[in-house]
């Protein structure tokens, strides 16, 4: 039994698709089909049911999957042990909200690359629901959410922390005030918000809905760095996580508003699927993020 056939089997099983597995492995689809047929012939059983272009593991396929993952992991572990520690390599896919993606790249990416120059990272942005879809289809290795607290039995939470949220405006904005405000007081303010349905924006909209309020923002975009620059010019009000705004508030460029009637419990969580095969490169990224502060 060839290890490469087991690796192909694991990819098809995780992606539920021969074409996607071929793309991930840089094989032709015919090669993937041949390797699976070869494996089925060796084992004398059907591993996948193929009905109307849908690929599903059989009961025997489910049994093989756990063993195949162990073999693949041990093979990867052996190969990594033959290299020097600094030679850990691999390609990892991380899916995040826009604001977290920007923060991760600006805060820590260069340092991580210095430590692990042979690990390549690809960042993709999405809303929370789409992130779980991406993770479930093995189109990302890790996800970093900025949303309400998530717990699902199919996922491992590698790290998490609560995030403070603030209504914020420019220090010289006509909307800057120390007075207590309510959401109703602010419903006609010119808001600049992240895109609807994304993480903390969704929680904000839910808080408004509970009071039968609606805010029509003057501008919606995913780039929090652009939002804060517009706010600094004295235009508009926004609802942003503290890690995005605290340095600008400390420098006197932005100021927080005292809004008294909203409770948005936002969490930053690092998550991966419980069945994910943890390569040394993925372990390195997990340990790096876990040993550094979320910023």
mmCIF file of C-alpha atoms in Angstrom:
data_model
loop_
_atom_site.group_PDB
_atom_site.id
_atom_site.type_symbol
_atom_site.label_atom_id
_atom_site.label_comp_id
_atom_site.label_asym_id
_atom_site.label_seq_id
_atom_site.Cartn_x
_atom_site.Cartn_y
_atom_site.Cartn_z
ATOM 1 C CA UNK A 1 0.000 0.000 0.000
ATOM 2 C CA UNK A 2 1.535 3.295 -1.093
ATOM 3 C CA UNK A 3 1.556 6.265 1.283
ATOM 4 C CA UNK A 4 0.806 8.657 -1.583
ATOM 5 C CA UNK A 5 -2.463 6.799 -2.171
ATOM 6 C CA UNK A 6 -3.400 7.282 1.483
ATOM 7 C CA UNK A 7 -2.569 10.989 1.238
ATOM 8 C CA UNK A 8 -4.822 11.259 -1.804
ATOM 9 C CA UNK A 9 -7.564 9.333 0.015
ATOM 10 C CA UNK A 10 -7.416 11.763 2.973
ATOM 11 C CA UNK A 11 -7.664 14.765 0.640
ATOM 12 C CA UNK A 12 -10.691 13.353 -1.204
ATOM 13 C CA UNK A 13 -12.352 12.442 2.103
ATOM 14 C CA UNK A 14 -11.820 15.924 3.578
ATOM 15 C CA UNK A 15 -12.892 17.799 0.453
ATOM 16 C CA UNK A 16 -15.666 15.370 -0.628
ATOM 17 C CA UNK A 17 -14.587 16.046 -4.178
ATOM 18 C CA UNK A 18 -12.130 14.385 -6.588
ATOM 19 C CA UNK A 19 -11.558 17.558 -8.617
ATOM 20 C CA UNK A 20 -10.748 19.706 -5.562
ATOM 21 C CA UNK A 21 -8.435 16.998 -4.222
ATOM 22 C CA UNK A 22 -6.604 16.860 -7.548
ATOM 23 C CA UNK A 23 -6.204 20.629 -7.487
ATOM 24 C CA UNK A 24 -4.924 20.598 -3.899
ATOM 25 C CA UNK A 25 -2.380 17.866 -4.674
ATOM 26 C CA UNK A 26 -1.452 19.273 -8.092
ATOM 27 C CA UNK A 27 -2.507 16.017 -9.758
ATOM 28 C CA UNK A 28 -4.780 15.363 -12.701
ATOM 29 C CA UNK A 29 -8.239 14.112 -11.805
ATOM 30 C CA UNK A 30 -7.499 10.831 -13.582
ATOM 31 C CA UNK A 31 -4.480 10.302 -11.319
ATOM 32 C CA UNK A 32 -6.609 10.817 -8.211
ATOM 33 C CA UNK A 33 -9.272 8.407 -9.520
ATOM 34 C CA UNK A 34 -6.605 5.807 -10.345
ATOM 35 C CA UNK A 35 -5.008 6.041 -6.891
ATOM 36 C CA UNK A 36 -8.373 5.612 -5.134
ATOM 37 C CA UNK A 37 -9.273 2.631 -7.353
ATOM 38 C CA UNK A 38 -5.848 1.131 -6.627
ATOM 39 C CA UNK A 39 -6.441 1.545 -2.897
ATOM 40 C CA UNK A 40 -9.944 0.041 -3.124
ATOM 41 C CA UNK A 41 -8.545 -2.903 -5.102
ATOM 42 C CA UNK A 42 -5.815 -3.536 -2.513
ATOM 43 C CA UNK A 43 -8.296 -3.401 0.374
ATOM 44 C CA UNK A 44 -11.040 -5.259 -1.440
ATOM 45 C CA UNK A 45 -13.780 -2.783 -0.537
ATOM 46 C CA UNK A 46 -15.503 0.363 -1.752
ATOM 47 C CA UNK A 47 -14.229 3.506 0.014
ATOM 48 C CA UNK A 48 -16.497 6.127 -1.583
ATOM 49 C CA UNK A 49 -20.058 6.144 -2.832
ATOM 50 C CA UNK A 50 -20.336 8.222 -6.004
ATOM 51 C CA UNK A 51 -23.945 9.269 -6.649
ATOM 52 C CA UNK A 52 -24.885 12.192 -8.945
ATOM 53 C CA UNK A 53 -21.429 13.780 -8.646
ATOM 54 C CA UNK A 54 -21.641 13.547 -4.824
ATOM 55 C CA UNK A 55 -18.769 11.765 -3.054
ATOM 56 C CA UNK A 56 -19.480 10.208 0.351
ATOM 57 C CA UNK A 57 -17.349 7.920 2.502
ATOM 58 C CA UNK A 58 -18.637 4.381 2.966
ATOM 59 C CA UNK A 59 -18.549 2.777 6.412
ATOM 60 C CA UNK A 60 -15.245 1.087 5.550
ATOM 61 C CA UNK A 61 -13.977 4.393 4.203
ATOM 62 C CA UNK A 62 -14.753 6.040 7.548
ATOM 63 C CA UNK A 63 -12.748 3.327 9.313
ATOM 64 C CA UNK A 64 -9.796 3.768 6.979
ATOM 65 C CA UNK A 65 -9.808 7.571 7.329
ATOM 66 C CA UNK A 66 -8.651 7.546 10.972
ATOM 67 C CA UNK A 67 -5.834 5.095 10.211
ATOM 68 C CA UNK A 68 -4.842 6.970 7.062
ATOM 69 C CA UNK A 69 -4.574 10.247 8.981
ATOM 70 C CA UNK A 70 -2.316 8.602 11.550
ATOM 71 C CA UNK A 71 -0.070 7.190 8.822
ATOM 72 C CA UNK A 72 0.095 10.565 7.050
ATOM 73 C CA UNK A 73 0.857 12.347 10.310
ATOM 74 C CA UNK A 74 3.624 9.885 11.249
ATOM 75 C CA UNK A 75 5.095 10.170 7.754
ATOM 76 C CA UNK A 76 5.097 13.964 7.990
ATOM 77 C CA UNK A 77 6.570 13.772 11.515
ATOM 78 C CA UNK A 78 9.375 11.524 10.292
ATOM 79 C CA UNK A 79 10.157 13.762 7.331
ATOM 80 C CA UNK A 80 10.235 16.823 9.576
ATOM 81 C CA UNK A 81 12.504 15.072 12.103
ATOM 82 C CA UNK A 82 15.041 14.497 9.321
ATOM 83 C CA UNK A 83 15.315 18.241 8.808
ATOM 84 C CA UNK A 84 16.845 20.884 11.048
ATOM 85 C CA UNK A 85 14.233 22.656 13.254
ATOM 86 C CA UNK A 86 14.469 25.864 11.263
ATOM 87 C CA UNK A 87 13.596 23.985 8.080
ATOM 88 C CA UNK A 88 9.929 23.445 8.948
ATOM 89 C CA UNK A 89 8.052 24.220 5.761
ATOM 90 C CA UNK A 90 4.540 24.161 4.433
ATOM 91 C CA UNK A 91 1.645 26.139 3.005
ATOM 92 C CA UNK A 92 -1.124 27.244 5.376
ATOM 93 C CA UNK A 93 -4.456 28.924 4.684
ATOM 94 C CA UNK A 94 -5.934 31.269 7.286
ATOM 95 C CA UNK A 95 -9.409 32.807 7.006
ATOM 96 C CA UNK A 96 -10.274 35.902 9.063
ATOM 97 C CA UNK A 97 -12.488 38.996 9.108
ATOM 98 C CA UNK A 98 -10.981 41.972 7.281
ATOM 99 C CA UNK A 99 -10.013 43.859 10.440
ATOM 100 C CA UNK A 100 -8.281 40.864 12.036
ATOM 101 C CA UNK A 101 -6.468 40.004 8.804
ATOM 102 C CA UNK A 102 -5.016 43.501 8.614
ATOM 103 C CA UNK A 103 -4.019 43.405 12.287
ATOM 104 C CA UNK A 104 -2.325 39.995 12.068
ATOM 105 C CA UNK A 105 -0.293 40.951 9.024
ATOM 106 C CA UNK A 106 0.819 44.332 10.359
ATOM 107 C CA UNK A 107 1.497 43.159 13.918
ATOM 108 C CA UNK A 108 3.189 39.783 13.668
ATOM 109 C CA UNK A 109 3.647 38.470 10.152
ATOM 110 C CA UNK A 110 7.215 39.746 9.645
ATOM 111 C CA UNK A 111 8.348 38.274 12.972
ATOM 112 C CA UNK A 112 6.715 34.921 12.185
ATOM 113 C CA UNK A 113 8.364 34.870 8.746
ATOM 114 C CA UNK A 114 11.788 35.497 10.312
ATOM 115 C CA UNK A 115 11.299 32.485 12.593
ATOM 116 C CA UNK A 116 9.802 30.227 9.908
ATOM 117 C CA UNK A 117 10.963 31.476 6.498
ATOM 118 C CA UNK A 118 9.844 28.266 4.769
ATOM 119 C CA UNK A 119 6.218 28.451 5.870
ATOM 120 C CA UNK A 120 3.994 30.233 3.365
ATOM 121 C CA UNK A 121 0.727 31.793 4.548
ATOM 122 C CA UNK A 122 -2.346 32.676 2.529
ATOM 123 C CA UNK A 123 -4.922 34.968 4.175
ATOM 124 C CA UNK A 124 -8.546 35.013 3.020
ATOM 125 C CA UNK A 125 -11.328 37.185 4.446
ATOM 126 C CA UNK A 126 -14.945 36.156 5.014
ATOM 127 C CA UNK A 127 -17.841 36.536 7.436
ATOM 128 C CA UNK A 128 -18.243 34.010 10.255
ATOM 129 C CA UNK A 129 -20.819 31.761 8.544
ATOM 130 C CA UNK A 130 -18.699 31.561 5.406
ATOM 131 C CA UNK A 131 -15.606 30.819 7.516
ATOM 132 C CA UNK A 132 -17.228 27.709 8.959
ATOM 133 C CA UNK A 133 -18.267 26.605 5.471
ATOM 134 C CA UNK A 134 -14.686 27.096 4.284
ATOM 135 C CA UNK A 135 -13.286 25.199 7.279
ATOM 136 C CA UNK A 136 -15.798 22.343 6.871
ATOM 137 C CA UNK A 137 -14.705 21.905 3.250
ATOM 138 C CA UNK A 138 -11.002 21.997 4.181
ATOM 139 C CA UNK A 139 -10.458 25.127 2.117
ATOM 140 C CA UNK A 140 -8.690 26.727 5.104
ATOM 141 C CA UNK A 141 -6.548 25.288 7.891
ATOM 142 C CA UNK A 142 -7.387 27.856 10.580
ATOM 143 C CA UNK A 143 -9.980 30.534 11.165
ATOM 144 C CA UNK A 144 -9.812 33.565 13.420
ATOM 145 C CA UNK A 145 -13.242 34.959 14.288
ATOM 146 C CA UNK A 146 -14.350 38.290 15.723
ATOM 147 C CA UNK A 147 -17.939 37.564 16.661
ATOM 148 C CA UNK A 148 -20.153 36.231 19.442
ATOM 149 C CA UNK A 149 -18.656 33.309 21.372
ATOM 150 C CA UNK A 150 -18.582 30.144 19.265
ATOM 151 C CA UNK A 151 -18.563 26.608 20.613
ATOM 152 C CA UNK A 152 -19.220 23.606 18.407
ATOM 153 C CA UNK A 153 -18.193 20.023 19.104
ATOM 154 C CA UNK A 154 -16.595 19.641 15.651
ATOM 155 C CA UNK A 155 -14.048 22.384 16.291
ATOM 156 C CA UNK A 156 -11.032 22.981 18.510
ATOM 157 C CA UNK A 157 -10.649 26.443 20.046
ATOM 158 C CA UNK A 158 -6.891 26.944 20.218
ATOM 159 C CA UNK A 159 -7.080 30.412 21.764
ATOM 160 C CA UNK A 160 -9.744 32.929 22.663
ATOM 161 C CA UNK A 161 -10.287 36.228 24.448
ATOM 162 C CA UNK A 162 -13.112 38.758 24.883
ATOM 163 C CA UNK A 163 -12.767 41.968 22.881
ATOM 164 C CA UNK A 164 -13.890 45.411 24.037
ATOM 165 C CA UNK A 165 -15.964 47.375 21.545
ATOM 166 C CA UNK A 166 -16.379 51.162 21.423
ATOM 167 C CA UNK A 167 -18.296 53.825 19.574
ATOM 168 C CA UNK A 168 -15.594 56.141 18.337
ATOM 169 C CA UNK A 169 -15.262 59.444 16.491
ATOM 170 C CA UNK A 170 -12.567 61.968 15.704
ATOM 171 C CA UNK A 171 -11.210 63.963 18.644
ATOM 172 C CA UNK A 172 -12.232 67.200 16.887
ATOM 173 C CA UNK A 173 -15.508 65.823 15.523
ATOM 174 C CA UNK A 174 -18.748 67.714 16.241
ATOM 175 C CA UNK A 175 -20.031 64.370 17.627
ATOM 176 C CA UNK A 176 -17.302 64.112 20.276
ATOM 177 C CA UNK A 177 -18.824 64.411 23.745
ATOM 178 C CA UNK A 178 -18.433 63.143 27.304
ATOM 179 C CA UNK A 179 -22.179 63.033 27.849
ATOM 180 C CA UNK A 180 -23.952 59.658 28.120
ATOM 181 C CA UNK A 181 -25.663 58.657 24.877
ATOM 182 C CA UNK A 182 -28.220 56.039 23.863
ATOM 183 C CA UNK A 183 -28.554 54.264 20.535
ATOM 184 C CA UNK A 184 -31.681 56.308 19.896
ATOM 185 C CA UNK A 185 -29.688 59.518 20.440
ATOM 186 C CA UNK A 186 -27.287 58.356 17.738
ATOM 187 C CA UNK A 187 -29.620 56.981 15.084
ATOM 188 C CA UNK A 188 -29.181 60.053 12.864
ATOM 189 C CA UNK A 189 -25.381 60.264 13.276
ATOM 190 C CA UNK A 190 -23.347 59.739 10.082
ATOM 191 C CA UNK A 191 -22.044 56.211 10.702
ATOM 192 C CA UNK A 192 -19.114 54.604 8.891
ATOM 193 C CA UNK A 193 -19.391 50.854 9.473
ATOM 194 C CA UNK A 194 -17.865 47.569 8.453
ATOM 195 C CA UNK A 195 -19.903 45.481 6.040
ATOM 196 C CA UNK A 196 -23.326 44.211 7.089
ATOM 197 C CA UNK A 197 -23.377 40.617 8.332
ATOM 198 C CA UNK A 198 -19.713 40.614 9.370
ATOM 199 C CA UNK A 199 -18.938 39.751 13.004
ATOM 200 C CA UNK A 200 -19.358 42.681 15.361
ATOM 201 C CA UNK A 201 -21.345 44.657 12.765
ATOM 202 C CA UNK A 202 -23.979 41.926 12.895
ATOM 203 C CA UNK A 203 -24.039 42.117 16.713
ATOM 204 C CA UNK A 204 -24.471 45.889 16.475
ATOM 205 C CA UNK A 205 -27.396 45.502 14.053
ATOM 206 C CA UNK A 206 -28.977 42.942 16.394
ATOM 207 C CA UNK A 207 -28.717 45.394 19.307
ATOM 208 C CA UNK A 208 -30.456 48.036 17.181
ATOM 209 C CA UNK A 209 -33.192 45.599 16.148
ATOM 210 C CA UNK A 210 -33.977 44.837 19.794
ATOM 211 C CA UNK A 211 -34.922 48.506 20.177
ATOM 212 C CA UNK A 212 -36.700 48.651 16.802
ATOM 213 C CA UNK A 213 -33.995 51.017 15.528
ATOM 214 C CA UNK A 214 -32.144 51.063 12.245
ATOM 215 C CA UNK A 215 -29.071 52.999 11.189
ATOM 216 C CA UNK A 216 -28.340 53.700 7.535
ATOM 217 C CA UNK A 217 -24.574 54.233 7.369
ATOM 218 C CA UNK A 218 -23.091 56.914 5.149
ATOM 219 C CA UNK A 219 -20.335 54.452 4.208
ATOM 220 C CA UNK A 220 -19.684 50.712 4.549
ATOM 221 C CA UNK A 221 -16.287 49.074 3.987
ATOM 222 C CA UNK A 222 -14.160 46.306 5.439
ATOM 223 C CA UNK A 223 -10.921 48.257 5.869
ATOM 224 C CA UNK A 224 -10.769 49.492 9.455
ATOM 225 C CA UNK A 225 -7.570 51.448 8.750
ATOM 226 C CA UNK A 226 -9.485 53.504 6.176
ATOM 227 C CA UNK A 227 -12.411 53.965 8.578
ATOM 228 C CA UNK A 228 -10.152 55.315 11.337
ATOM 229 C CA UNK A 229 -8.451 57.742 8.935
ATOM 230 C CA UNK A 230 -11.840 59.117 7.875
ATOM 231 C CA UNK A 231 -12.856 59.461 11.531
ATOM 232 C CA UNK A 232 -9.635 61.335 12.295
ATOM 233 C CA UNK A 233 -10.610 63.913 9.684
ATOM 234 C CA UNK A 234 -13.640 64.770 11.825
ATOM 235 C CA UNK A 235 -16.184 62.926 9.698
ATOM 236 C CA UNK A 236 -18.573 60.361 11.115
ATOM 237 C CA UNK A 237 -18.893 57.873 13.960
ATOM 238 C CA UNK A 238 -18.088 54.156 14.000
ATOM 239 C CA UNK A 239 -18.326 50.993 16.125
ATOM 240 C CA UNK A 240 -14.939 49.283 16.297
ATOM 241 C CA UNK A 241 -12.893 46.874 18.443
ATOM 242 C CA UNK A 242 -10.521 48.432 20.944
ATOM 243 C CA UNK A 243 -7.401 46.885 19.410
ATOM 244 C CA UNK A 244 -8.107 48.870 16.228
ATOM 245 C CA UNK A 245 -8.593 52.221 17.987
ATOM 246 C CA UNK A 246 -6.660 52.297 21.276
ATOM 247 C CA UNK A 247 -3.381 53.676 19.880
ATOM 248 C CA UNK A 248 -5.170 56.480 18.045
ATOM 249 C CA UNK A 249 -7.191 57.322 21.148
ATOM 250 C CA UNK A 250 -3.972 57.405 23.207
ATOM 251 C CA UNK A 251 -2.467 59.834 20.667
ATOM 252 C CA UNK A 252 -5.520 62.102 20.913
ATOM 253 C CA UNK A 253 -6.646 61.494 17.322
ATOM 254 C CA UNK A 254 -9.852 59.634 18.224
ATOM 255 C CA UNK A 255 -12.172 59.645 21.221
ATOM 256 C CA UNK A 256 -14.647 57.150 22.642
ATOM 257 C CA UNK A 257 -18.337 57.904 23.096
ATOM 258 C CA UNK A 258 -20.161 56.871 26.258
ATOM 259 C CA UNK A 259 -23.059 54.795 24.911
ATOM 260 C CA UNK A 260 -25.007 53.321 27.796
ATOM 261 C CA UNK A 261 -27.563 50.921 26.317
ATOM 262 C CA UNK A 262 -25.661 48.347 24.276
ATOM 263 C CA UNK A 263 -24.104 45.068 25.355
ATOM 264 C CA UNK A 264 -22.205 43.345 22.546
ATOM 265 C CA UNK A 265 -20.205 40.333 23.724
ATOM 266 C CA UNK A 266 -17.486 39.995 21.091
ATOM 267 C CA UNK A 267 -14.810 37.302 21.168
ATOM 268 C CA UNK A 268 -11.685 36.724 19.146
ATOM 269 C CA UNK A 269 -11.244 32.957 18.670
ATOM 270 C CA UNK A 270 -8.623 30.858 16.892
ATOM 271 C CA UNK A 271 -10.352 27.711 15.612
ATOM 272 C CA UNK A 272 -9.567 24.614 13.565
ATOM 273 C CA UNK A 273 -11.545 21.463 12.737
ATOM 274 C CA UNK A 274 -11.096 18.611 15.213
ATOM 275 C CA UNK A 275 -10.334 16.199 12.361
ATOM 276 C CA UNK A 276 -7.671 18.431 10.859
ATOM 277 C CA UNK A 277 -4.317 16.766 10.312
ATOM 278 C CA UNK A 278 -1.848 18.955 12.224
ATOM 279 C CA UNK A 279 1.372 19.237 10.262
ATOM 280 C CA UNK A 280 4.500 20.672 11.871
ATOM 281 C CA UNK A 281 3.944 23.926 9.983
ATOM 282 C CA UNK A 282 0.412 24.212 11.382
ATOM 283 C CA UNK A 283 1.645 23.386 14.881
ATOM 284 C CA UNK A 284 4.284 26.108 14.512
ATOM 285 C CA UNK A 285 1.677 28.714 13.526
ATOM 286 C CA UNK A 286 -0.676 27.649 16.321
ATOM 287 C CA UNK A 287 2.069 27.847 18.932
ATOM 288 C CA UNK A 288 3.226 31.201 17.611
ATOM 289 C CA UNK A 289 -0.241 32.755 17.801
ATOM 290 C CA UNK A 290 -0.926 31.169 21.206
ATOM 291 C CA UNK A 291 2.331 32.554 22.630
ATOM 292 C CA UNK A 292 1.686 36.101 21.369
ATOM 293 C CA UNK A 293 -1.036 38.491 22.442
ATOM 294 C CA UNK A 294 -4.018 39.034 20.205
ATOM 295 C CA UNK A 295 -3.661 42.679 19.276
#
